[in-house]
mmCIF file of C-alpha atoms in Angstrom:
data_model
loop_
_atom_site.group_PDB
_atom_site.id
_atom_site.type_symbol
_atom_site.label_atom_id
_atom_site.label_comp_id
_atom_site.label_asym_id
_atom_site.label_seq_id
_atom_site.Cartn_x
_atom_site.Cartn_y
_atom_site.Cartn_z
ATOM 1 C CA UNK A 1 -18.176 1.520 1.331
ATOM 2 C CA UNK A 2 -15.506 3.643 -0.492
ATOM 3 C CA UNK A 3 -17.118 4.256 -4.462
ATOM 4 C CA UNK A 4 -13.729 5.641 -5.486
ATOM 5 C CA UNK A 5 -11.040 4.402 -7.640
ATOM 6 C CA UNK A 6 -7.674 3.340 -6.845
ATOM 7 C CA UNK A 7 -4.561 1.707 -7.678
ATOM 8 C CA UNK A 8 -2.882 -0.135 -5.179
ATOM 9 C CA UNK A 9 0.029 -1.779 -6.646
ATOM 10 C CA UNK A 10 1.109 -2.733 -10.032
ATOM 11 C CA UNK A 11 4.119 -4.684 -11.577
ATOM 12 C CA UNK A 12 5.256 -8.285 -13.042
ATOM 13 C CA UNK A 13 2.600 -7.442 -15.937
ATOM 14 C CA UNK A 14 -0.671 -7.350 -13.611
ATOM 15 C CA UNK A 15 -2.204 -4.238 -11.701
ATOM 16 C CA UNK A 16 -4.039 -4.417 -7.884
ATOM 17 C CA UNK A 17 -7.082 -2.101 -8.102
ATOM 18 C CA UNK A 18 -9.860 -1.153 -6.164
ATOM 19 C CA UNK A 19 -13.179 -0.271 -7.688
ATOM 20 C CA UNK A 20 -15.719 0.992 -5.600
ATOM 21 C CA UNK A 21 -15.091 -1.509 -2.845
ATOM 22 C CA UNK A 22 -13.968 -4.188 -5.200
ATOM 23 C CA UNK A 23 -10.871 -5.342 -5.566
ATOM 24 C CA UNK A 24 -9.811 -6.435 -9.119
ATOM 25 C CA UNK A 25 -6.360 -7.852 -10.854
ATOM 26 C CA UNK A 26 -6.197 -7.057 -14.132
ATOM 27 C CA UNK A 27 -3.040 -7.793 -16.540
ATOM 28 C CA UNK A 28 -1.699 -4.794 -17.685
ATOM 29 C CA UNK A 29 1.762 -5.092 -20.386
ATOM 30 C CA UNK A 30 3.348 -1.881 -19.805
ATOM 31 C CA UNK A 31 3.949 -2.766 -15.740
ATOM 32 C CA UNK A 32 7.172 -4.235 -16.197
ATOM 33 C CA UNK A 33 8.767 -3.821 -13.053
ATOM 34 C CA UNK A 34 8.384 -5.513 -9.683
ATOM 35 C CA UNK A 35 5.549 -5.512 -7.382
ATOM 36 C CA UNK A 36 5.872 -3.439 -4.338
ATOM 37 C CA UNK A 37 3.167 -5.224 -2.123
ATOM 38 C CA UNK A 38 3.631 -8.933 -0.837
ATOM 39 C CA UNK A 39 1.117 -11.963 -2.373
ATOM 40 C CA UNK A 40 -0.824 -11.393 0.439
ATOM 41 C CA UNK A 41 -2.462 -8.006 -0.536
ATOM 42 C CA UNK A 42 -2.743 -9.494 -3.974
ATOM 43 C CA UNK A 43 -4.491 -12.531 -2.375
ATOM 44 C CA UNK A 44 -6.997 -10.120 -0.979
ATOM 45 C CA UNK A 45 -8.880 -9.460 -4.728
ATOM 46 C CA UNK A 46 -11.795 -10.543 -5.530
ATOM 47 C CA UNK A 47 -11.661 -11.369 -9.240
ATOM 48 C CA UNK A 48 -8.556 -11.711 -11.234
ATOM 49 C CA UNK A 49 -8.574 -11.662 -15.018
ATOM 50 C CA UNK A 50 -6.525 -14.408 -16.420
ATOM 51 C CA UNK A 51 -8.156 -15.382 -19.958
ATOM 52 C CA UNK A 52 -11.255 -14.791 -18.321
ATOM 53 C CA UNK A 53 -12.158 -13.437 -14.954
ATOM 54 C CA UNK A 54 -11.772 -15.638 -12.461
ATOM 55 C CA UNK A 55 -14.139 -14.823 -9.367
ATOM 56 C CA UNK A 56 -13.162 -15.436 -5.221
ATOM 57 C CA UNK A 57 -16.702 -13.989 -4.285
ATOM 58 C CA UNK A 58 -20.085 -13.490 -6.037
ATOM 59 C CA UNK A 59 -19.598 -9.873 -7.163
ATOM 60 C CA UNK A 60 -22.608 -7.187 -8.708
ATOM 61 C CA UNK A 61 -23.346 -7.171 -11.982
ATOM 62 C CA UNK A 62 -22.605 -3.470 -12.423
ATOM 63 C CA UNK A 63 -21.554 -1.031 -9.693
ATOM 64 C CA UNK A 64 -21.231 2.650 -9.605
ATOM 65 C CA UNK A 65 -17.072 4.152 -8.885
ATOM 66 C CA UNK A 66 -15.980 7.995 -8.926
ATOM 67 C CA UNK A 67 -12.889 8.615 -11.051
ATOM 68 C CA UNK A 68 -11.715 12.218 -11.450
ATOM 69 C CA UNK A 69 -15.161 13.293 -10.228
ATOM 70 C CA UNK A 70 -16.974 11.741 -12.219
ATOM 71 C CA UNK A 71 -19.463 9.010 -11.542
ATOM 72 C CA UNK A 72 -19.212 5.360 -14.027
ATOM 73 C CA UNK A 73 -21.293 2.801 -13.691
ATOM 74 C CA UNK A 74 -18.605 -0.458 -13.686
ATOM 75 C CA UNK A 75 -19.191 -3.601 -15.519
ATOM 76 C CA UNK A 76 -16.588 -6.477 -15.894
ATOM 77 C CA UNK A 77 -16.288 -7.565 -19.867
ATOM 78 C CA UNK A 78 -14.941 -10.668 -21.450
ATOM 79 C CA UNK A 79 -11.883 -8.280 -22.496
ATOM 80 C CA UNK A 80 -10.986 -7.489 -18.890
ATOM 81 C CA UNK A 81 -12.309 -4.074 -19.302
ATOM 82 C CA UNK A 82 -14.352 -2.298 -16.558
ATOM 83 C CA UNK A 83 -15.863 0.720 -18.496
ATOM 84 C CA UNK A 84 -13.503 3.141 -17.813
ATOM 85 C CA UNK A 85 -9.564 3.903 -18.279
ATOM 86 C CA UNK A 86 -8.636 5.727 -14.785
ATOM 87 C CA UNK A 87 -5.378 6.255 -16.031
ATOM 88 C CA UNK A 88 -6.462 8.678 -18.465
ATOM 89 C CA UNK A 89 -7.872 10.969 -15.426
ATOM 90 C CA UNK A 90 -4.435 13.093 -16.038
ATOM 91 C CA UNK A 91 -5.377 13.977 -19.406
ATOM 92 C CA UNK A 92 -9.347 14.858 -18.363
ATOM 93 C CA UNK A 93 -7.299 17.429 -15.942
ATOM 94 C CA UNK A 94 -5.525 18.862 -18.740
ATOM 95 C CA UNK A 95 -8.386 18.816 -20.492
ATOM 96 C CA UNK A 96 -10.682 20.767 -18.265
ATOM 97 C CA UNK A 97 -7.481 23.308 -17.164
ATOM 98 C CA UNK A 98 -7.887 24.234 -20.901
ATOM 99 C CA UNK A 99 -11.485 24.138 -21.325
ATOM 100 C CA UNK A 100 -12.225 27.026 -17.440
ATOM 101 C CA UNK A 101 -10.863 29.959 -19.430
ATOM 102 C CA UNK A 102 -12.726 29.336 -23.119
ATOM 103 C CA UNK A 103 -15.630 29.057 -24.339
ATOM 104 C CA UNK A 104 -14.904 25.748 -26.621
ATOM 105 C CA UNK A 105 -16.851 23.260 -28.306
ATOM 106 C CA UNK A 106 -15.196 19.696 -28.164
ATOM 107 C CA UNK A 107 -15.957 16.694 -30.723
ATOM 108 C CA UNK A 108 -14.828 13.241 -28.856
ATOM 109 C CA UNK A 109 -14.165 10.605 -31.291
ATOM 110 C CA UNK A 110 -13.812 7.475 -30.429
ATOM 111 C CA UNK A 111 -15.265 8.558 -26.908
ATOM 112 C CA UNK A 112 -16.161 4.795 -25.176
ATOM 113 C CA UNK A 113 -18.000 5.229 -22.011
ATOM 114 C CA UNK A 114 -17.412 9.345 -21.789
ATOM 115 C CA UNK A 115 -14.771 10.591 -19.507
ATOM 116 C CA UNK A 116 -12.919 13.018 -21.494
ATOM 117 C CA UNK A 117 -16.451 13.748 -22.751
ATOM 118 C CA UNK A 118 -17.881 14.051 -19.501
ATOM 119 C CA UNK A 119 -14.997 16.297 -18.204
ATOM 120 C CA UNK A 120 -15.050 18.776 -21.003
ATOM 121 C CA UNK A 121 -19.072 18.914 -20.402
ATOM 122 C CA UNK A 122 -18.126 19.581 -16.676
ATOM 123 C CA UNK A 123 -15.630 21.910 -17.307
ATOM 124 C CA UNK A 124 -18.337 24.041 -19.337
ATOM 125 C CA UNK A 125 -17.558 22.956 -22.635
ATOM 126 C CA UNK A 126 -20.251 22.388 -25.807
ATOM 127 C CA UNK A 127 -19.576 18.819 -26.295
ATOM 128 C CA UNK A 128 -20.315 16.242 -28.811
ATOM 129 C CA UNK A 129 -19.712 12.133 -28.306
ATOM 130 C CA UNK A 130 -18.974 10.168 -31.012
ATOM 131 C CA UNK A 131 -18.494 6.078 -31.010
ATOM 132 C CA UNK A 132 -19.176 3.594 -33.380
ATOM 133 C CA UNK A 133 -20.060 1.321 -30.673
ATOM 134 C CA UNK A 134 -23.888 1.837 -29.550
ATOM 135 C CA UNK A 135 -23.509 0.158 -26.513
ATOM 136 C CA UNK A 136 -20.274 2.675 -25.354
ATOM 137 C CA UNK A 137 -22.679 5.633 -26.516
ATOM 138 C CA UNK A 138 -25.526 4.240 -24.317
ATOM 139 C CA UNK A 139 -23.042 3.488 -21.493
ATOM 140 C CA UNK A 140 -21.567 6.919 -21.616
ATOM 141 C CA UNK A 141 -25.478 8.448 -21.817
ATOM 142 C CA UNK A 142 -25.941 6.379 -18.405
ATOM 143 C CA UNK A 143 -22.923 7.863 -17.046
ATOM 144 C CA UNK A 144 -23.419 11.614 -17.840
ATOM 145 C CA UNK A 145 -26.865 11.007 -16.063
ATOM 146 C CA UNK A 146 -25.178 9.494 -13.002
ATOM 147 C CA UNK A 147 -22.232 12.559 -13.107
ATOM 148 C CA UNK A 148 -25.449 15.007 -13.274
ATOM 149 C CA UNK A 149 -24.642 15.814 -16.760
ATOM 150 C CA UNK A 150 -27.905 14.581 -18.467
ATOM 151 C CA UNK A 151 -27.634 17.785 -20.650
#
């Protein structure tokens, strides 16, 4: 089964993911164009979020997906939140081209489940997480362990 992240299709307000071998519409505000895919490939998902999440199978608890090379554990939330923003991978890039030639320390506020603090780790950087949210902190502990980043 593939444990990577991708879009598939987005538009009329709604995006067609797949996470780790699950396929997921979520609503998303800023897709205001059309879809490109037909209803059918949107048929094919297995939860969609629509004031709740609606489920067409029995799906895992929590699942494990690589985004930008980095390894989340996924969770669905009552928000229609997964654990990690994949559309913020461009940014980790930019983030870690900046980070290979220094020597930097990095403070992440406001760093949820870790990905630009897992990057700049990766990249080499000193880093230090900061959330007001203990369960993001502990989520983004469990996923610096599953990257290989325990340290």
């Amino acid at each position: 089964m593939d444990k990577s992240y991708k879009l598939i299709d987005s538009g009329d307000f709604e995006k067609l993911e797949l996470w780790g071998g699950v396929i997921l519409v979520r609503p998303d505000p800023q897709a205001i164009w059309k879809k490109s895919l037909g209803q059918e490939e949107w048929q094919k998902a297995d939860a969609v979020f629509d004031k709740g999440w609606k489920f067409k199978k029995e799906l895992p608890k929590s699942w494990k997906v690589e985004v930008g090379g980095l390894i989340f554990g996924i969770a669905l939330s009552n928000f229609k939140h997964t654990g990690v923003f994949p559309e913020h991978q461009s940014n980790w890039e930019w983030l870690s081209s900046q980070i290979i030639n220094h020597k930097s320390k990095i403070i992440n506020l406001f760093g949820y489940t870790g990905g630009a603090s897992l990057t700049s780790a990766k990249a080499g950087a000193e880093v230090v997480h900061v959330d007001a949210s203990k369960v993001s902190v502990e989520k983004a502990r469990e996923n610096a362990e599953l990257s290989g980043l325990k340290d």
